Coordinates of C-alpha atoms in Angstrom, one line a residue:
M1 CA -201.9 -113.4 49.8
Q2 CA -200.4 -110.1 50.6
W3 CA -203.2 -108.3 52.3
R4 CA -201.7 -104.8 52.3
K5 CA -201.4 -104.7 48.5
Y6 CA -204.7 -106.4 48.1
I7 CA -206.6 -103.8 50.2
L8 CA -204.7 -100.8 48.6
L9 CA -205.7 -102.0 45.2
A10 CA -209.2 -103.3 46.0
V11 CA -210.5 -100.0 47.4
P12 CA -210.1 -97.8 44.3
F13 CA -211.1 -100.6 41.9
L14 CA -214.2 -101.4 44.0
L15 CA -215.2 -97.7 44.2
S16 CA -214.8 -97.4 40.4
A17 CA -216.9 -100.5 39.8
I18 CA -219.7 -99.2 42.1
F19 CA -219.5 -95.8 40.4
I20 CA -219.8 -97.4 36.9
L21 CA -222.7 -99.6 38.2
F22 CA -224.8 -96.5 39.2
A23 CA -223.5 -94.0 36.6
V24 CA -224.2 -95.8 33.4
P25 CA -227.5 -96.8 31.8
V26 CA -228.9 -100.2 32.6
Q27 CA -227.9 -101.8 29.3
Y28 CA -224.2 -101.0 30.0
R29 CA -224.1 -102.2 33.6
F30 CA -221.9 -105.2 32.5
L31 CA -219.1 -102.6 32.2
S32 CA -218.9 -102.5 36.0
F33 CA -217.0 -105.9 35.8
I34 CA -214.1 -104.3 33.9
P35 CA -212.5 -102.8 37.1
V36 CA -212.8 -106.2 38.8
F37 CA -210.9 -107.9 36.0
L38 CA -208.3 -105.0 35.9
F39 CA -207.9 -105.4 39.6
W40 CA -206.9 -109.0 39.4
I41 CA -204.6 -108.4 36.4
V42 CA -202.8 -105.6 38.2
Y43 CA -202.6 -107.6 41.5
Y44 CA -201.0 -110.6 39.9
I45 CA -198.6 -108.5 37.9
L46 CA -197.4 -106.9 41.1
L47 CA -197.0 -110.3 42.8
Y48 CA -195.1 -111.6 39.8
R49 CA -192.8 -108.6 39.7
E50 CA -192.1 -108.9 43.4
K51 CA -191.3 -112.7 43.1
K52 CA -189.0 -111.9 40.1
K53 CA -187.3 -109.2 42.1
K54 CA -186.6 -111.6 45.0
R55 CA -184.8 -114.1 42.8

């Protein structure tokens, strides 16, 4: 795992998830999982592009 990319992406996505968790009404708190899913999607896209670039 590439820790630098992981940390650089995790911080803003985590902050946005926490913001959504506290900013939206209780019935919409499930939306705070969206940044978590987006984080993993972006992270694996970046890893895929980097591996493709090395080939």
